[in-house]
Tab-separated table of C-alpha atoms and ligand atoms in Angstrom:
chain	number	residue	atom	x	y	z
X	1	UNK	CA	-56.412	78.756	-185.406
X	2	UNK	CA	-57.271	77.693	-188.836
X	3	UNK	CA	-55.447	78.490	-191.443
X	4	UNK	CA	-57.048	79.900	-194.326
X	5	UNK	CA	-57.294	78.265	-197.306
X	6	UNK	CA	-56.999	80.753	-200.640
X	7	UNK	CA	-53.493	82.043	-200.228
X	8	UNK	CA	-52.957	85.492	-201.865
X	9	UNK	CA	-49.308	84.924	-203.521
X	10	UNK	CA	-49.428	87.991	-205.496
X	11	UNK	CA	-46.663	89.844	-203.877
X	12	UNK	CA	-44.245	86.041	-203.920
X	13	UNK	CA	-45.019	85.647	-207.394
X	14	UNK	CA	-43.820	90.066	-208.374
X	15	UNK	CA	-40.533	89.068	-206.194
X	16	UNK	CA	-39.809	86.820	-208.899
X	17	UNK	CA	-40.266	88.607	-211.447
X	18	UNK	CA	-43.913	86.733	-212.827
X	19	UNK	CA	-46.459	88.044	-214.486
X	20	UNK	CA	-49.870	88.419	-211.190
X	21	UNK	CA	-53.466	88.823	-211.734
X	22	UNK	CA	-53.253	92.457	-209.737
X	23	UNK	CA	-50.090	94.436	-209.009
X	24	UNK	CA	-49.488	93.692	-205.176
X	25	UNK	CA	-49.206	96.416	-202.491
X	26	UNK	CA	-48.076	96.647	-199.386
X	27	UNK	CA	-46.484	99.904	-197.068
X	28	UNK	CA	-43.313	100.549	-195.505
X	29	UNK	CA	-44.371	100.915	-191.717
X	30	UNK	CA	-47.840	99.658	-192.590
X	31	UNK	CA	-48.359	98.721	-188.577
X	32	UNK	CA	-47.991	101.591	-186.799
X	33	UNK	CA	-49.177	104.935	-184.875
X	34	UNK	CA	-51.171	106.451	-188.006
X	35	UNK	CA	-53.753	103.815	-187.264
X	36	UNK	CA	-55.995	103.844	-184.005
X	37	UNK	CA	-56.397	100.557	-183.828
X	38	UNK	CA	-52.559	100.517	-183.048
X	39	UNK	CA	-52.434	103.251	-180.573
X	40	UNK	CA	-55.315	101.151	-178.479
X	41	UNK	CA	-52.910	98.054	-178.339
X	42	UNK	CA	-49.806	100.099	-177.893
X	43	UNK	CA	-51.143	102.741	-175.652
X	44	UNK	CA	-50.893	100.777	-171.937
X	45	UNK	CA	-46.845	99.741	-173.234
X	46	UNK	CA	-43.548	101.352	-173.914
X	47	UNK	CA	-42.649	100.787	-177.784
X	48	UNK	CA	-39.835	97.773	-176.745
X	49	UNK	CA	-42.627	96.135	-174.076
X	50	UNK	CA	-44.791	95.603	-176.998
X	51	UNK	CA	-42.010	94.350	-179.237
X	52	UNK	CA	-41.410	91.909	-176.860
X	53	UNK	CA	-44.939	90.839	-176.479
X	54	UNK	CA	-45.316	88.367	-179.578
X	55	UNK	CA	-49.512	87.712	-178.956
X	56	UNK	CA	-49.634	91.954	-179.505
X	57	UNK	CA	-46.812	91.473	-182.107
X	58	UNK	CA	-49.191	89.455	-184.325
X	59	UNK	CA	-52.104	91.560	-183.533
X	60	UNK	CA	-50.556	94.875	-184.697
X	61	UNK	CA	-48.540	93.056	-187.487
X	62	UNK	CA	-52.577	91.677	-188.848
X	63	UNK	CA	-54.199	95.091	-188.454
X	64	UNK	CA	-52.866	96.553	-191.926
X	65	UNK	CA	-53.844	92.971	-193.773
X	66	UNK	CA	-57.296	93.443	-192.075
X	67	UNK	CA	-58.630	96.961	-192.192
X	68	UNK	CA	-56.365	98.370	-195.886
X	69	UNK	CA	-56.169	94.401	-197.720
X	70	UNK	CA	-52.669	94.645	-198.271
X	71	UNK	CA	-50.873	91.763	-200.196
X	72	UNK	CA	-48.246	91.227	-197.620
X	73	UNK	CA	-47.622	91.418	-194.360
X	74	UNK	CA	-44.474	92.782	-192.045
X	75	UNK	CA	-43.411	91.214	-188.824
X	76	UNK	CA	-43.826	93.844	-186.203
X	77	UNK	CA	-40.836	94.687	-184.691
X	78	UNK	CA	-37.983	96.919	-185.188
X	79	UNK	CA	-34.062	96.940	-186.588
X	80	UNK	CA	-32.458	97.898	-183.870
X	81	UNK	CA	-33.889	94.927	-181.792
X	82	UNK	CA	-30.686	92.709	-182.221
X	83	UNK	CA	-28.164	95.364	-181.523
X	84	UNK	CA	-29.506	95.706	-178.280
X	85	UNK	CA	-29.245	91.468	-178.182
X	86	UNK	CA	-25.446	92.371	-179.070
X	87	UNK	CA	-25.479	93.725	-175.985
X	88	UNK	CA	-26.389	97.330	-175.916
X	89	UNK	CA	-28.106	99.588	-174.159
X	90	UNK	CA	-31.321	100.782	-175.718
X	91	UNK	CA	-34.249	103.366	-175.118
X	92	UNK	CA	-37.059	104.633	-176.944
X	93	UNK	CA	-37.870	108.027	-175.830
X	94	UNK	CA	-41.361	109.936	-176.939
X	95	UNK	CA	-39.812	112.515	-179.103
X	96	UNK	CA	-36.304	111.944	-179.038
X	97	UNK	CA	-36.778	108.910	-180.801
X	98	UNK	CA	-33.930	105.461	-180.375
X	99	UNK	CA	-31.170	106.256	-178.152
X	100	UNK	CA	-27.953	104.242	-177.110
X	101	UNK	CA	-26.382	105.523	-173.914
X	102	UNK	CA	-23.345	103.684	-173.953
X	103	UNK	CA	-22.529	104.457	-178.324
X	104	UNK	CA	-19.555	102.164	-179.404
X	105	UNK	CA	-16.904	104.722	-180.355
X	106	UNK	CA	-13.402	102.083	-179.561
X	107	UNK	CA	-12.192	98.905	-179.725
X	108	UNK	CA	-12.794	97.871	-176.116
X	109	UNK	CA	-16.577	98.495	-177.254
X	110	UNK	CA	-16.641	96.690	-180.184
X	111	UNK	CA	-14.699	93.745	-179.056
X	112	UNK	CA	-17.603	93.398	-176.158
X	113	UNK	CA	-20.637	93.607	-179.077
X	114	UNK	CA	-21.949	89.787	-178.803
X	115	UNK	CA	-22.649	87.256	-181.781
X	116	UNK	CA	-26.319	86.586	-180.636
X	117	UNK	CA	-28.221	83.549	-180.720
X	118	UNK	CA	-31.486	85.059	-182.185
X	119	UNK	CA	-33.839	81.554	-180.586
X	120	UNK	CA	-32.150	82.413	-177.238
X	121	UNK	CA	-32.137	86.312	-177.120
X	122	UNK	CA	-34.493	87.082	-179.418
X	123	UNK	CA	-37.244	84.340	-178.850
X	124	UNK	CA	-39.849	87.112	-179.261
X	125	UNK	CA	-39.485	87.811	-182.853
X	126	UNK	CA	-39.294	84.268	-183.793
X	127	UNK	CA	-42.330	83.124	-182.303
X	128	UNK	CA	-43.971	86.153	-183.499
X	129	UNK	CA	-43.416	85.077	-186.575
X	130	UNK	CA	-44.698	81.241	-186.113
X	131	UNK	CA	-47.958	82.917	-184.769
X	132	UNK	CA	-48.174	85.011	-187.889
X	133	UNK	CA	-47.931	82.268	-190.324
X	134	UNK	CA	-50.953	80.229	-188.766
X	135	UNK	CA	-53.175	83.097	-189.207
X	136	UNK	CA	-52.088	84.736	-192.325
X	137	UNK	CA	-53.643	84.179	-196.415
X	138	UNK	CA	-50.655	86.684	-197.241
X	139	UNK	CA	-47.288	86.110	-197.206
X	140	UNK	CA	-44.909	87.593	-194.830
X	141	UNK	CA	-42.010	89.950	-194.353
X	142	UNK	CA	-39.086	89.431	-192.263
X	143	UNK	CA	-36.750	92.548	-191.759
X	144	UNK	CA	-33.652	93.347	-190.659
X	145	UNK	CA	-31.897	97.032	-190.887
X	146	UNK	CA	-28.760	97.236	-193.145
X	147	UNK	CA	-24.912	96.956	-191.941
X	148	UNK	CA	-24.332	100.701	-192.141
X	149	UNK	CA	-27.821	102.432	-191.122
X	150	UNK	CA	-27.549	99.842	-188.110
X	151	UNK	CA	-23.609	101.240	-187.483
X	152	UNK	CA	-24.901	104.874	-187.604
X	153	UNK	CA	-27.401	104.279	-184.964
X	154	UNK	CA	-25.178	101.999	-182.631
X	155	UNK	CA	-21.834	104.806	-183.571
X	156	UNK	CA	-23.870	107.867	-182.757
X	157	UNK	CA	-25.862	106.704	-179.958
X	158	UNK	CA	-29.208	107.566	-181.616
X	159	UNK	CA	-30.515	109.281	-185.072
X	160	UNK	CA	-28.152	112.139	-186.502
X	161	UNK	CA	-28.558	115.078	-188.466
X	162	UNK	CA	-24.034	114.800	-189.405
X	163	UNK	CA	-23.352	111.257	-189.372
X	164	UNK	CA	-19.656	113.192	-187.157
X	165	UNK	CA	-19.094	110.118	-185.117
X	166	UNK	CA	-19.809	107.575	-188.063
X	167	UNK	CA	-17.805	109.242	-190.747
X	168	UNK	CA	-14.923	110.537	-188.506
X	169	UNK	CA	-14.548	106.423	-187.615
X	170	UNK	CA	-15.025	105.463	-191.301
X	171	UNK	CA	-11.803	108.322	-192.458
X	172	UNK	CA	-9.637	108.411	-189.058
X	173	UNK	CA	-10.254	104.584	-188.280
X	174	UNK	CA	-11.429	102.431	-190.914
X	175	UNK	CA	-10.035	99.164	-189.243
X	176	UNK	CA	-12.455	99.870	-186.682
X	177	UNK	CA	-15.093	101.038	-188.498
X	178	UNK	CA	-15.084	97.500	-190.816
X	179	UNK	CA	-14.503	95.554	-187.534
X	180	UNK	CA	-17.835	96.769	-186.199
X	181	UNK	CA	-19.547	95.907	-189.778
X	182	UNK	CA	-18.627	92.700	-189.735
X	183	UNK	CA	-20.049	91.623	-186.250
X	184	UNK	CA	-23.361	93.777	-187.206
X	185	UNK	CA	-23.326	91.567	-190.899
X	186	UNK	CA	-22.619	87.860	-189.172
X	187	UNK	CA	-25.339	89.346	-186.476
X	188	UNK	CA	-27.705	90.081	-189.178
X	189	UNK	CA	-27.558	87.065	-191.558
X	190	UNK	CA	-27.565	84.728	-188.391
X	191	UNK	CA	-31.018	86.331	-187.575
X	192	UNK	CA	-32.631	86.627	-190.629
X	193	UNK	CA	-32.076	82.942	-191.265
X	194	UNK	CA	-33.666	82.659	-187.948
X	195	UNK	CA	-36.309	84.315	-189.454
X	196	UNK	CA	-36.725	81.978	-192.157
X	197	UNK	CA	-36.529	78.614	-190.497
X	198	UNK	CA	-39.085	80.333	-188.220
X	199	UNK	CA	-41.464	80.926	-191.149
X	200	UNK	CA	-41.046	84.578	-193.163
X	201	UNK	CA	-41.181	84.016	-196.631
X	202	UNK	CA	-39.671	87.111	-197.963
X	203	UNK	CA	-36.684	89.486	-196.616
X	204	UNK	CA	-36.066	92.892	-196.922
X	205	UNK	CA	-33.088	95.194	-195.702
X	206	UNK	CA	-33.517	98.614	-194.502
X	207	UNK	CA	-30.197	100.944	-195.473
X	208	UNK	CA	-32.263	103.886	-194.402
X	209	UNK	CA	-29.182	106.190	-194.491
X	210	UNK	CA	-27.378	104.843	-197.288
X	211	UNK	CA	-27.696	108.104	-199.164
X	212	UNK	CA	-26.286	109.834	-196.509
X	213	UNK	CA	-22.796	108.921	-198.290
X	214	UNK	CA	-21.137	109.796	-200.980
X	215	UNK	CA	-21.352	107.236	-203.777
X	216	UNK	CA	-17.437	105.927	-203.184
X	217	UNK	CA	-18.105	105.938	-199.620
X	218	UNK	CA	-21.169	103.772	-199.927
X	219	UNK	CA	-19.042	101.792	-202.209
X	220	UNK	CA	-15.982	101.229	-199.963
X	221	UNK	CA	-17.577	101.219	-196.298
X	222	UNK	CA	-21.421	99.819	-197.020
X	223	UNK	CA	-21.796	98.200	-200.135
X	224	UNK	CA	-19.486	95.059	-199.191
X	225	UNK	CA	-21.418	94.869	-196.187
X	226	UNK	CA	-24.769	94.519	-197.783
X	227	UNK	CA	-23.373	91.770	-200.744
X	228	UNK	CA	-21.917	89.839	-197.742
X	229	UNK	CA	-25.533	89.545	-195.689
X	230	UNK	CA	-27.495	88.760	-199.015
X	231	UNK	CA	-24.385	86.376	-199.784
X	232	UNK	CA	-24.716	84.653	-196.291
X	233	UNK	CA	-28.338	84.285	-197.238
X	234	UNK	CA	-28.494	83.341	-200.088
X	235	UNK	CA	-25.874	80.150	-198.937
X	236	UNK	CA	-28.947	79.218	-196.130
X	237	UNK	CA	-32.216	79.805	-197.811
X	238	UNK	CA	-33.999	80.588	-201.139
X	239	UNK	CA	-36.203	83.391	-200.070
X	240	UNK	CA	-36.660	86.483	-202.250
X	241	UNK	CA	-34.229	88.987	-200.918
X	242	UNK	CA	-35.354	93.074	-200.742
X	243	UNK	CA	-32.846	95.581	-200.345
X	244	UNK	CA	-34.347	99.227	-200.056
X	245	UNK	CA	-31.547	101.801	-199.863
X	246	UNK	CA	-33.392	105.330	-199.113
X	247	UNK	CA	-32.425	108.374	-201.524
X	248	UNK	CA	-30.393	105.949	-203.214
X	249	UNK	CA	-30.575	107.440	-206.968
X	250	UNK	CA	-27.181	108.175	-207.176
X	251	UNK	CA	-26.196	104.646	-205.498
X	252	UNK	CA	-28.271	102.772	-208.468
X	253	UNK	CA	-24.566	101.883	-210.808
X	254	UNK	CA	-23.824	99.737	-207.580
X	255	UNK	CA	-27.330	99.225	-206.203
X	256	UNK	CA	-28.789	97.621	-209.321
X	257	UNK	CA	-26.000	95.202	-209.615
X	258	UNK	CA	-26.642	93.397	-206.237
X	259	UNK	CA	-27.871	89.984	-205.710
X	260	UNK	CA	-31.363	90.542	-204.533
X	261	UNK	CA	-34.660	89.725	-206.076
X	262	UNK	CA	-35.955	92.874	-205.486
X	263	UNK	CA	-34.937	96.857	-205.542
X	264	UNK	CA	-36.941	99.005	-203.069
X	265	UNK	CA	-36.777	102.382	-204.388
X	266	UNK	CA	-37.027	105.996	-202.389
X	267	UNK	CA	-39.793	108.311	-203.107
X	268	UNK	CA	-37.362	110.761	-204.692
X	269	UNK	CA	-35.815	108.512	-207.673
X	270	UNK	CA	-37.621	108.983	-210.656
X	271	UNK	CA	-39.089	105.202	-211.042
X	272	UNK	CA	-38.435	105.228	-214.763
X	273	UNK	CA	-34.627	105.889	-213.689
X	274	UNK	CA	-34.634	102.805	-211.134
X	275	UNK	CA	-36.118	100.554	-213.635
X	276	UNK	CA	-33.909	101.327	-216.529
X	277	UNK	CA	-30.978	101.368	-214.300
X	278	UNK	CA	-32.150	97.896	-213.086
X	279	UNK	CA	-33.081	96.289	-216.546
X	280	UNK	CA	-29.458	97.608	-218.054
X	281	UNK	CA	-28.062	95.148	-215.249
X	282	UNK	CA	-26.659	91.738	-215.593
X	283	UNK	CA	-29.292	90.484	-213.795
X	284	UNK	CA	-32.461	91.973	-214.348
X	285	UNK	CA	-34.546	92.410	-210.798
X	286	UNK	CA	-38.165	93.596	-210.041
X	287	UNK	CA	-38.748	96.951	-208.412
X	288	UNK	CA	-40.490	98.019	-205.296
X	289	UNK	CA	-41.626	101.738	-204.775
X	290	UNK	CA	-42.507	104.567	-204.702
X	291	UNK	CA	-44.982	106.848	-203.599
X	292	UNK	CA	-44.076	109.604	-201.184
X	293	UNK	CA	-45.817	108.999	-198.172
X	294	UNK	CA	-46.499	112.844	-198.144
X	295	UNK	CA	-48.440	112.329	-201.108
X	296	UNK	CA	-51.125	110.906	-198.794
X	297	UNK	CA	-51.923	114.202	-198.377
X	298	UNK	CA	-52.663	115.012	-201.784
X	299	UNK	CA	-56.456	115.427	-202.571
X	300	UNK	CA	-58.109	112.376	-203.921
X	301	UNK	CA	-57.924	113.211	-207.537
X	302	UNK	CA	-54.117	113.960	-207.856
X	303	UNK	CA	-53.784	111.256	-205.081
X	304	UNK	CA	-55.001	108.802	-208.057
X	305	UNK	CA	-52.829	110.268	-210.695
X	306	UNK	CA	-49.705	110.121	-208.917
X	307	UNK	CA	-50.306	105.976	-207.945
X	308	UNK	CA	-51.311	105.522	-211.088
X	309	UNK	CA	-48.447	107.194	-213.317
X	310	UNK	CA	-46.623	104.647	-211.153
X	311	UNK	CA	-48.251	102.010	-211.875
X	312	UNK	CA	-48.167	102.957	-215.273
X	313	UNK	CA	-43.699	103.133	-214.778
X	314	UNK	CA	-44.073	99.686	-212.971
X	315	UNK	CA	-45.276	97.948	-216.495
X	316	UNK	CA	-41.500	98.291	-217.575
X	317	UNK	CA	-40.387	96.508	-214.692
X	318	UNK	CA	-39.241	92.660	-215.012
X	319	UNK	CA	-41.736	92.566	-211.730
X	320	UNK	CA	-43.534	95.185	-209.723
X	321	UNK	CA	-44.685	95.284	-206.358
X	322	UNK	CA	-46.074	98.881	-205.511
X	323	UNK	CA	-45.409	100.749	-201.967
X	324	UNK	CA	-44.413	103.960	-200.657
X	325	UNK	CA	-41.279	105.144	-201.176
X	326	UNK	CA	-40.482	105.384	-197.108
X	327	UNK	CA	-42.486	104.737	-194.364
X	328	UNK	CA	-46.086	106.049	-193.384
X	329	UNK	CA	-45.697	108.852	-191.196
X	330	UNK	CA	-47.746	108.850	-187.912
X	331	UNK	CA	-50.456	111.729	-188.661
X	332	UNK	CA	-51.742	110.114	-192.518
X	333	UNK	CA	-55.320	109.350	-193.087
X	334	UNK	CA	-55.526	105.559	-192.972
X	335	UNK	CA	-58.523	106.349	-195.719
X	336	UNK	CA	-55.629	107.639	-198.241
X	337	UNK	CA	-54.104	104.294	-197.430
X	338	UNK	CA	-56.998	102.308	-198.399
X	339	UNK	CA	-57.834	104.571	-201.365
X	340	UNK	CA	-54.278	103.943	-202.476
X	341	UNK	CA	-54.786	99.922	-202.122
X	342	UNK	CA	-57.688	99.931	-204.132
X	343	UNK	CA	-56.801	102.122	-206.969
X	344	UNK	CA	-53.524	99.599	-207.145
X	345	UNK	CA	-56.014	96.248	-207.366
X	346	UNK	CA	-58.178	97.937	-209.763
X	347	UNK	CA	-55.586	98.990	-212.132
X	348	UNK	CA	-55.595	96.809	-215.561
X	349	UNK	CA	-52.543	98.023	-217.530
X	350	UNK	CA	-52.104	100.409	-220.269
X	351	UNK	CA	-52.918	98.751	-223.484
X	352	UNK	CA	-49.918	97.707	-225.683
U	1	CP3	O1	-45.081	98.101	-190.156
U	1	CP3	C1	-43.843	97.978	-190.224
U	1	CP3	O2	-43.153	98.536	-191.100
U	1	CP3	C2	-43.177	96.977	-189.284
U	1	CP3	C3	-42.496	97.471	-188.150
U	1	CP3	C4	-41.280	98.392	-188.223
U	1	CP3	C5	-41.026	99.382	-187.238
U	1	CP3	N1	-39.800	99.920	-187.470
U	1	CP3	C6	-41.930	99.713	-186.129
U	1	CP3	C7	-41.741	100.971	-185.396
U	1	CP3	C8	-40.201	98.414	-189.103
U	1	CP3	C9	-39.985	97.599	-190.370
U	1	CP3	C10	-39.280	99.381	-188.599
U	1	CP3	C11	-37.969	99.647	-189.240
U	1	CP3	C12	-37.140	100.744	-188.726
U	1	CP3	N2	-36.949	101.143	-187.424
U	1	CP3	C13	-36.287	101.529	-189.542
U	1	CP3	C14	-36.091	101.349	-191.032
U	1	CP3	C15	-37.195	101.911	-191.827
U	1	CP3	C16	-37.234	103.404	-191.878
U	1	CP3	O3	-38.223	103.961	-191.387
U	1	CP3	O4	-36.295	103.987	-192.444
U	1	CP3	C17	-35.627	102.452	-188.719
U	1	CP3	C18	-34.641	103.504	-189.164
U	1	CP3	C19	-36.030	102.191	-187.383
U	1	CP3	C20	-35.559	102.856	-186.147
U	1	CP3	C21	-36.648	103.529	-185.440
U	1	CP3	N3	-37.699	102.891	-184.814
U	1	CP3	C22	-36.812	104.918	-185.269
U	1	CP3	C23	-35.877	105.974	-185.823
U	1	CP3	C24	-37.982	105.079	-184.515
U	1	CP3	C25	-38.493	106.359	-183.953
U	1	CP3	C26	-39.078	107.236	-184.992
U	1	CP3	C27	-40.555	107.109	-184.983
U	1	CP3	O5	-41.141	106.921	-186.067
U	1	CP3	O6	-41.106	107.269	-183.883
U	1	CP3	C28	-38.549	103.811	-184.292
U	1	CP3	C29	-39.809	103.505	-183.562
U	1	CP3	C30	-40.821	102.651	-184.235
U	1	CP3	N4	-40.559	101.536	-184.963
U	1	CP3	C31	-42.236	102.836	-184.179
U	1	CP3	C32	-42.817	101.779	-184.893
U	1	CP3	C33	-44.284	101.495	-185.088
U	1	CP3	C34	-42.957	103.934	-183.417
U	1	CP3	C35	-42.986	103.496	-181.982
U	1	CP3	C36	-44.182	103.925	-181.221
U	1	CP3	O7	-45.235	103.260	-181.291
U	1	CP3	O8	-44.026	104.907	-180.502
């Protein structure tokens, strides 16, 4: 394949904080079921067949670039990939969502999680991501999920509603608890290098339940987690580094403070709040966020007003890269999405 010549680096550019020609956009589960041109590729497969598939990988993973124009694009694939290369048990059910029959609860199950080598168990993701970069004029998005939203999954066996098994480890055996961080953190930066020597050009953590803790919780049992994966990373490459911590307002003292490029903020934080919190730090960041992805379903006009009162917030950002403020949920009107692209490209600033 050719590669194409005018390369949109918008969205590279944001990450570091410089002034673009258009605010870039892209969406939090941009590939997925909402659009029918994924559901015909992902129809005759289970969800972890097609992960594992890297020629349907880059198919699904170019669908969002093609049909809404976004200004990035996101490795198909999902976090909980390498803890099932650590050596777990793992099912997708329709309905029930990601489940781990065998959860890791004691030391005889942690000891057996395995350090892996992401080119030798994980081949799939990295080649998926060579493919990608031949035949994309946008940069790309490798992912990983965070230290603790990946413990939650791999402690409770699936989602939870209580976070029982997780917590009760964290209070009644915190030895434990750290133990199975720090194989999940070496696990993690070990395959998002991976992902960089293989070709993505931007990285961004998921700590999807981060604000299911209480702040000194997140502080004590996540937080030193997440500064040692962006540490590890930022030892092996200079990639911009995205860390989105979902209905994280009240984690912002700590979360602004980090050692990323870039702060992905949850649709319910105020975006003015985030980007004050952000510019009082040390070290100023840019800010991703934050539409709710319910307000897809917002008629057209208010649709507009919403994006663009964000837009209008972004301005005070050091850089701004616009998105939802979690992922797309499965029944949304891929012509909201596109609406939502274009209002972002045409926007021209408030006057000074
Ligand atoms: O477009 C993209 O964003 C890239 C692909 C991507 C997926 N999952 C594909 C997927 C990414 C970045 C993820 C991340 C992910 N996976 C997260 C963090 C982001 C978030 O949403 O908070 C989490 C918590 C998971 C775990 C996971 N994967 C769950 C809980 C589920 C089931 C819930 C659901 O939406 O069905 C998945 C499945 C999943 N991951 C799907 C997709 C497209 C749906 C699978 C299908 O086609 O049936």
């Amino acid at each position: 394949m050719m590669p194409r010549l005018s390369m949109n680096t918008t969205f590279l550019e944001a990450c570091k904080g410089r002034r673009t020609s258009h605010v870039p956009v892209w969406f939090m589960r941009q590939a997925g079921r909402y659009l029918p041109e994924y559901q015909r590729v992902r129809s005759p497969y289970s969800f972890l067949e097609l992960c594992k598939r890297p020629d349907l990988c880059v198919e699904v993973s170019l669908q969002p670039v093609d049909i809404l124009h976004v200004d990035a694009a996101i490795l198909f694939s999902d976090i909980l990939i390498p803890m099932e290369a650590m050596g777990l048990e793992l099912e997708f059910s329709e309905g029930k969502g990601p489940v781990f029959p065998n959860p890791v609860r004691d030391y005889r199950a942690a000891a057996a999680l395995r350090i892996p080598d992401p080119e030798e168990d994980m081949p799939f993701v990295l080649e998926t991501i060579r493919l990608l970069r031949e035949a994309l004029a946008v940069p790309l998005i490798g992912f990983s999920g965070a230290p603790f939203t990946l413990a939650t999954y791999i402690i409770e066996g699936g989602s939870s509603r209580n976070f029982l098994h997780t917590k009760k480890m964290m209070y009644q055996e915190p030895a434990l608890f750290q133990e199975i961080l720090r194989k999940i953190s070496d696990c993690t930066v070990r395959y998002l290098a991976a992902q960089v020597r293989a070709g993505a050009q931007v990285l961004q953590l998921f700590d999807t339940w981060a604000g299911a803790l209480a702040p000194p919780d997140y502080t004590a049992f996540a937080l030193p987690w997440v500064r040692a994966v962006l540490a590890g990373l930022r030892q092996q490459t200079d990639v911009p580094l995205i860390y989105f911590a979902n209905n994280g307002a009240t984690l912002l003292p700590e979360t602004s403070r980090l050692d990323a490029d870039v702060l992905g903020i949850d649709w319910r934080t105020p975006l003015e709040m985030a980007i004050n919190a952000v510019n009082q730090a040390e070290n100023p960041k840019a800010v991703q966020g934050n539409l709710d992805p319910l307000a897809l379903f917002l008629p057209e006009k208010q649709l507009a007003e919403r994006v663009t009162a964000l837009l209008d917030a972004g301005q005070q950002a050091k850089g701004y890269i616009f998105n939802l403020g979690h992922g797309i949920i499965p029944e949304t009107d891929p012509a909201q999405v596109k609406r939502v692209v274009d209002i972002v490209h045409s926007y021209q600033g408030t006057q000074p």
